[in-house]
mmCIF file of C-alpha atoms in Angstrom:
data_model
loop_
_atom_site.group_PDB
_atom_site.id
_atom_site.type_symbol
_atom_site.label_atom_id
_atom_site.label_comp_id
_atom_site.label_asym_id
_atom_site.label_seq_id
_atom_site.Cartn_x
_atom_site.Cartn_y
_atom_site.Cartn_z
ATOM 1 C CA ASP I 1 -17.153 -41.581 11.444
ATOM 2 C CA ALA I 2 -15.790 -42.617 8.047
ATOM 3 C CA GLY I 3 -12.245 -41.686 8.967
ATOM 4 C CA VAL I 4 -9.951 -39.565 6.830
ATOM 5 C CA ILE I 5 -10.942 -39.727 3.185
ATOM 6 C CA GLN I 6 -8.506 -39.207 0.324
ATOM 7 C CA SER I 7 -9.044 -39.126 -3.407
ATOM 8 C CA PRO I 8 -8.053 -40.344 -5.833
ATOM 9 C CA ARG I 9 -6.533 -43.574 -4.500
ATOM 10 C CA HIS I 10 -4.337 -43.925 -7.539
ATOM 11 C CA GLU I 11 -3.169 -41.316 -10.025
ATOM 12 C CA VAL I 12 -1.054 -41.896 -13.088
ATOM 13 C CA THR I 13 -0.036 -38.826 -15.038
ATOM 14 C CA GLU I 14 2.599 -37.623 -17.425
ATOM 15 C CA MET I 15 5.455 -35.322 -16.598
ATOM 16 C CA GLY I 16 4.429 -31.674 -16.781
ATOM 17 C CA GLN I 17 0.786 -32.248 -15.928
ATOM 18 C CA GLU I 18 -0.973 -30.721 -12.942
ATOM 19 C CA VAL I 19 -1.988 -33.106 -10.181
ATOM 20 C CA THR I 20 -4.484 -32.354 -7.400
ATOM 21 C CA LEU I 21 -4.854 -34.602 -4.371
ATOM 22 C CA ARG I 22 -7.823 -34.216 -2.046
ATOM 23 C CA CYS I 23 -8.439 -34.873 1.612
ATOM 24 C CA LYS I 24 -11.408 -34.772 3.957
ATOM 25 C CA PRO I 25 -10.309 -34.884 7.615
ATOM 26 C CA ILE I 26 -12.269 -36.329 10.505
ATOM 27 C CA SER I 27 -14.969 -33.942 11.601
ATOM 28 C CA GLY I 28 -13.929 -31.862 14.606
ATOM 29 C CA HIS I 29 -10.204 -32.385 14.185
ATOM 30 C CA ASP I 30 -8.309 -29.094 14.188
ATOM 31 C CA TYR I 31 -4.982 -30.247 12.742
ATOM 32 C CA LEU I 32 -4.375 -31.549 9.232
ATOM 33 C CA PHE I 33 -1.073 -32.909 7.937
ATOM 34 C CA TRP I 34 0.167 -33.852 4.477
ATOM 35 C CA TYR I 35 2.916 -36.490 4.227
ATOM 36 C CA ARG I 36 4.838 -38.115 1.409
ATOM 37 C CA GLN I 37 6.168 -41.663 1.692
ATOM 38 C CA THR I 38 8.870 -43.220 -0.498
ATOM 39 C CA MET I 39 11.182 -46.164 -0.017
ATOM 40 C CA MET I 40 14.234 -43.927 -0.199
ATOM 41 C CA ARG I 41 13.164 -41.095 2.100
ATOM 42 C CA GLY I 42 10.557 -42.763 4.312
ATOM 43 C CA LEU I 43 7.691 -40.664 5.690
ATOM 44 C CA GLU I 44 8.178 -36.916 5.189
ATOM 45 C CA LEU I 45 5.959 -34.149 6.556
ATOM 46 C CA LEU I 46 5.171 -31.655 3.812
ATOM 47 C CA ILE I 47 2.866 -29.142 5.496
ATOM 48 C CA TYR I 48 0.384 -28.865 8.327
ATOM 49 C CA PHE I 49 -2.651 -26.718 9.081
ATOM 50 C CA ASN I 50 -4.263 -25.647 12.325
ATOM 51 C CA ASN I 51 -7.881 -24.481 12.091
ATOM 52 C CA ASN I 52 -7.506 -24.218 8.304
ATOM 53 C CA VAL I 53 -4.422 -21.979 8.524
ATOM 54 C CA PRO I 54 -1.078 -23.239 7.142
ATOM 55 C CA ILE I 55 1.403 -23.235 10.021
ATOM 56 C CA ASP I 56 4.567 -24.875 8.698
ATOM 57 C CA ASP I 57 5.279 -25.602 5.042
ATOM 58 C CA SER I 58 9.027 -26.040 5.403
ATOM 59 C CA GLY I 59 8.737 -29.626 4.202
ATOM 60 C CA MET I 60 7.258 -28.686 0.840
ATOM 61 C CA PRO I 61 10.008 -29.674 -1.581
ATOM 62 C CA GLU I 62 9.754 -26.743 -3.965
ATOM 63 C CA ASP I 63 7.467 -24.128 -5.445
ATOM 64 C CA ARG I 64 5.805 -26.706 -7.665
ATOM 65 C CA PHE I 65 3.956 -27.910 -4.560
ATOM 66 C CA SER I 66 1.104 -25.969 -2.966
ATOM 67 C CA ALA I 67 -1.568 -26.827 -0.408
ATOM 68 C CA LYS I 68 -4.796 -25.188 0.632
ATOM 69 C CA MET I 69 -7.476 -25.742 3.220
ATOM 70 C CA PRO I 70 -10.476 -23.575 2.276
ATOM 71 C CA ASN I 71 -12.627 -24.969 5.100
ATOM 72 C CA ALA I 72 -12.495 -27.395 8.009
ATOM 73 C CA SER I 73 -13.633 -30.357 5.914
ATOM 74 C CA PHE I 74 -11.456 -30.119 2.822
ATOM 75 C CA SER I 75 -7.829 -29.753 1.816
ATOM 76 C CA THR I 76 -5.913 -30.072 -1.439
ATOM 77 C CA LEU I 77 -2.299 -30.694 -2.345
ATOM 78 C CA LYS I 78 -1.377 -29.587 -5.835
ATOM 79 C CA ILE I 79 1.728 -30.323 -7.879
ATOM 80 C CA GLN I 80 2.267 -28.196 -10.966
ATOM 81 C CA PRO I 81 4.114 -29.194 -13.061
ATOM 82 C CA SER I 82 4.612 -32.768 -11.950
ATOM 83 C CA GLU I 83 7.925 -34.620 -12.382
ATOM 84 C CA PRO I 84 8.818 -38.333 -12.209
ATOM 85 C CA ARG I 85 10.617 -37.782 -8.871
ATOM 86 C CA ASP I 86 7.263 -36.775 -7.353
ATOM 87 C CA SER I 87 6.111 -40.389 -7.636
ATOM 88 C CA ALA I 88 5.232 -41.502 -4.108
ATOM 89 C CA VAL I 89 2.339 -42.266 -1.804
ATOM 90 C CA TYR I 90 0.820 -39.106 -0.351
ATOM 91 C CA PHE I 91 -1.000 -39.318 2.957
ATOM 92 C CA CYS I 92 -3.294 -36.915 4.684
ATOM 93 C CA ALA I 93 -3.724 -37.186 8.458
ATOM 94 C CA SER I 94 -5.809 -35.304 10.995
ATOM 95 C CA SER I 95 -5.633 -34.993 14.766
ATOM 96 C CA LEU I 96 -6.832 -33.089 17.798
ATOM 97 C CA ARG I 97 -4.809 -30.962 20.170
ATOM 98 C CA ALA I 98 -4.308 -32.428 23.634
ATOM 99 C CA SER I 99 -2.314 -30.875 26.480
ATOM 100 C CA GLY I 100 -0.273 -28.559 24.308
ATOM 101 C CA ARG I 101 0.564 -31.107 21.616
ATOM 102 C CA THR I 102 -1.145 -33.048 18.883
ATOM 103 C CA ASP I 103 -2.697 -36.349 19.823
ATOM 104 C CA THR I 104 -3.121 -39.523 17.767
ATOM 105 C CA GLN I 105 -2.698 -39.061 14.026
ATOM 106 C CA TYR I 106 -5.526 -40.540 11.933
ATOM 107 C CA PHE I 107 -4.242 -41.332 8.461
ATOM 108 C CA GLY I 108 -6.149 -41.647 5.243
ATOM 109 C CA PRO I 109 -5.551 -44.579 2.888
ATOM 110 C CA GLY I 110 -3.175 -42.523 0.749
ATOM 111 C CA THR I 111 -2.930 -41.550 -2.902
ATOM 112 C CA ARG I 112 -0.384 -43.480 -4.940
ATOM 113 C CA LEU I 113 0.982 -41.041 -7.515
ATOM 114 C CA THR I 114 2.941 -42.212 -10.530
ATOM 115 C CA VAL I 115 4.421 -39.595 -12.846
ATOM 116 C CA LEU I 116 5.634 -41.004 -16.146
ATOM 117 C CA GLY J 1 14.935 -31.009 18.199
ATOM 118 C CA ASN J 2 12.967 -34.184 18.700
ATOM 119 C CA SER J 3 14.107 -37.467 17.168
ATOM 120 C CA VAL J 4 13.100 -41.127 17.149
ATOM 121 C CA THR J 5 15.454 -44.011 16.430
ATOM 122 C CA GLN J 6 14.154 -47.495 15.803
ATOM 123 C CA MET J 7 15.898 -50.669 14.835
ATOM 124 C CA GLU J 8 16.600 -51.389 11.204
ATOM 125 C CA GLY J 9 14.571 -54.078 9.554
ATOM 126 C CA PRO J 10 13.389 -56.278 8.226
ATOM 127 C CA VAL J 11 12.758 -58.398 11.266
ATOM 128 C CA THR J 12 11.965 -61.941 10.183
ATOM 129 C CA LEU J 13 10.337 -64.351 12.641
ATOM 130 C CA SER J 14 8.503 -67.633 12.658
ATOM 131 C CA GLU J 15 4.905 -67.736 13.824
ATOM 132 C CA GLU J 16 4.539 -67.812 17.638
ATOM 133 C CA ALA J 17 7.998 -66.302 18.186
ATOM 134 C CA PHE J 18 8.592 -63.426 20.620
ATOM 135 C CA LEU J 19 8.883 -59.976 19.100
ATOM 136 C CA THR J 20 10.844 -56.947 20.254
ATOM 137 C CA ILE J 21 11.272 -53.807 18.177
ATOM 138 C CA ASN J 22 13.492 -51.250 19.863
ATOM 139 C CA CYS J 23 12.669 -47.544 19.902
ATOM 140 C CA THR J 24 14.572 -44.744 21.619
ATOM 141 C CA TYR J 25 13.842 -41.061 21.503
ATOM 142 C CA THR J 26 15.241 -37.610 22.149
ATOM 143 C CA ALA J 27 12.820 -34.908 23.211
ATOM 144 C CA THR J 28 12.479 -31.987 25.550
ATOM 145 C CA GLY J 29 10.036 -32.277 28.397
ATOM 146 C CA TYR J 30 7.564 -35.134 28.567
ATOM 147 C CA PRO J 31 6.453 -36.283 25.122
ATOM 148 C CA SER J 32 3.582 -38.602 24.295
ATOM 149 C CA LEU J 33 4.797 -41.818 22.650
ATOM 150 C CA PHE J 34 3.074 -43.888 19.977
ATOM 151 C CA TRP J 35 3.400 -47.037 17.937
ATOM 152 C CA TYR J 36 1.688 -47.047 14.564
ATOM 153 C CA VAL J 37 1.293 -49.995 12.204
ATOM 154 C CA GLN J 38 1.064 -49.873 8.411
ATOM 155 C CA TYR J 39 -0.307 -52.870 6.533
ATOM 156 C CA PRO J 40 0.468 -53.177 2.804
ATOM 157 C CA GLY J 41 -1.430 -50.666 0.714
ATOM 158 C CA GLU J 42 -2.877 -48.836 3.721
ATOM 159 C CA GLY J 43 -2.222 -45.756 5.791
ATOM 160 C CA LEU J 44 -0.658 -45.801 9.237
ATOM 161 C CA GLN J 45 -2.979 -46.609 12.116
ATOM 162 C CA LEU J 46 -2.493 -46.288 15.831
ATOM 163 C CA LEU J 47 -1.447 -49.496 17.554
ATOM 164 C CA LEU J 48 -0.899 -48.158 21.083
ATOM 165 C CA LYS J 49 0.232 -45.093 22.964
ATOM 166 C CA ALA J 50 1.472 -43.847 26.337
ATOM 167 C CA THR J 51 1.339 -40.295 27.576
ATOM 168 C CA LYS J 52 3.465 -40.309 30.733
ATOM 169 C CA ALA J 53 6.431 -42.076 32.261
ATOM 170 C CA ASP J 54 5.893 -45.710 33.332
ATOM 171 C CA ASP J 55 2.604 -45.938 31.440
ATOM 172 C CA LYS J 56 2.120 -49.151 29.496
ATOM 173 C CA GLY J 57 0.224 -49.046 26.226
ATOM 174 C CA SER J 58 -1.295 -52.276 24.974
ATOM 175 C CA ASN J 59 -3.455 -53.484 22.106
ATOM 176 C CA LYS J 60 -3.944 -56.744 20.177
ATOM 177 C CA GLY J 61 -1.314 -58.499 22.298
ATOM 178 C CA PHE J 62 1.297 -55.789 21.705
ATOM 179 C CA GLU J 63 2.752 -53.836 24.617
ATOM 180 C CA ALA J 64 5.176 -50.970 25.133
ATOM 181 C CA THR J 65 6.234 -49.209 28.338
ATOM 182 C CA TYR J 66 7.233 -45.525 28.492
ATOM 183 C CA ARG J 67 10.689 -45.560 30.092
ATOM 184 C CA LYS J 68 11.877 -42.042 30.752
ATOM 185 C CA GLU J 69 15.115 -43.102 32.433
ATOM 186 C CA THR J 70 16.247 -44.899 29.284
ATOM 187 C CA THR J 71 14.222 -42.722 26.862
ATOM 188 C CA SER J 72 12.798 -45.867 25.308
ATOM 189 C CA PHE J 73 9.454 -47.267 24.170
ATOM 190 C CA HIS J 74 10.189 -50.781 22.929
ATOM 191 C CA LEU J 75 7.388 -52.743 21.282
ATOM 192 C CA GLU J 76 6.850 -56.355 22.358
ATOM 193 C CA LYS J 77 4.523 -59.228 21.581
ATOM 194 C CA GLY J 78 4.718 -62.657 23.123
ATOM 195 C CA SER J 79 3.580 -64.699 20.128
ATOM 196 C CA VAL J 80 3.438 -63.197 16.645
ATOM 197 C CA GLN J 81 1.109 -64.314 13.874
ATOM 198 C CA VAL J 82 1.452 -64.167 10.112
ATOM 199 C CA SER J 83 -1.195 -61.437 10.148
ATOM 200 C CA ASP J 84 1.176 -59.206 12.180
ATOM 201 C CA SER J 85 3.411 -58.809 9.120
ATOM 202 C CA ALA J 86 3.521 -55.059 8.544
ATOM 203 C CA VAL J 87 5.701 -51.979 9.024
ATOM 204 C CA TYR J 88 5.809 -50.562 12.561
ATOM 205 C CA PHE J 89 6.551 -46.902 13.291
ATOM 206 C CA CYS J 90 7.540 -45.416 16.627
ATOM 207 C CA ALA J 91 6.552 -41.758 17.035
ATOM 208 C CA LEU J 92 6.317 -38.958 19.555
ATOM 209 C CA THR J 93 4.642 -35.608 20.015
ATOM 210 C CA GLY J 94 5.830 -32.951 22.407
ATOM 211 C CA GLY J 95 7.400 -29.534 22.422
ATOM 212 C CA SER J 96 5.726 -28.665 19.140
ATOM 213 C CA TYR J 97 2.648 -29.675 17.222
ATOM 214 C CA ILE J 98 4.700 -31.560 14.657
ATOM 215 C CA PRO J 99 4.862 -35.302 15.324
ATOM 216 C CA THR J 100 8.212 -37.042 14.909
ATOM 217 C CA PHE J 101 8.264 -40.504 13.331
ATOM 218 C CA GLY J 102 10.952 -43.154 13.210
ATOM 219 C CA ARG J 103 11.978 -44.685 9.893
ATOM 220 C CA GLY J 104 9.783 -47.738 10.385
ATOM 221 C CA THR J 105 10.656 -51.398 10.947
ATOM 222 C CA SER J 106 9.351 -54.045 8.604
ATOM 223 C CA LEU J 107 8.183 -57.260 10.295
ATOM 224 C CA ILE J 108 7.848 -60.467 8.282
ATOM 225 C CA VAL J 109 6.293 -63.471 10.009
ATOM 226 C CA HIS J 110 6.584 -66.885 8.349
ATOM 227 C CA PRO J 111 4.132 -69.747 9.016
#
């Protein structure tokens, strides 16, 4: 398996523009997570899906952020409009359920977002 | 709720030194415990894991033992290499489907 795939790897945009990040999880995994990583705040969970259904989006910072998972092999995280404070590395991760909990998280390589 | 506390970094060592990175946790029930490693410019990847008390996870010379009595999962390696320089995250899952990560500990190994 190719692992979790994210695109683009780098994104530079200007404040106010719409940004869409994409993720393809590992085939067969039933959980998908979106994280944001910054030096100041560390690794933050934004939202997670189970079988394509959003379960907990309490980590989404504000209404400018939205995420979808239209099918088992694709998810998007959209920021509209973007702001400089959204600059961070965004990771997608997928996992399987095991014994009533999620098992190992498989992370993608991340998208480094810079908002000017 | 669940929480993971790991030692502040950076940890700076010379090559072939002994490494310990402390990790303690708070969780209900019997969580699964993980160590992940993040190399520069990459995503986190699993280093080792343990799913029940007294289990020892090991990989690439790293070891950690699930200690329920002390709620700890300390990471150790007998002889570090420059290539081990990375950020190490302790994590757990249990009680919910949301994993809990520590803040990460940066390891710098000098030749």
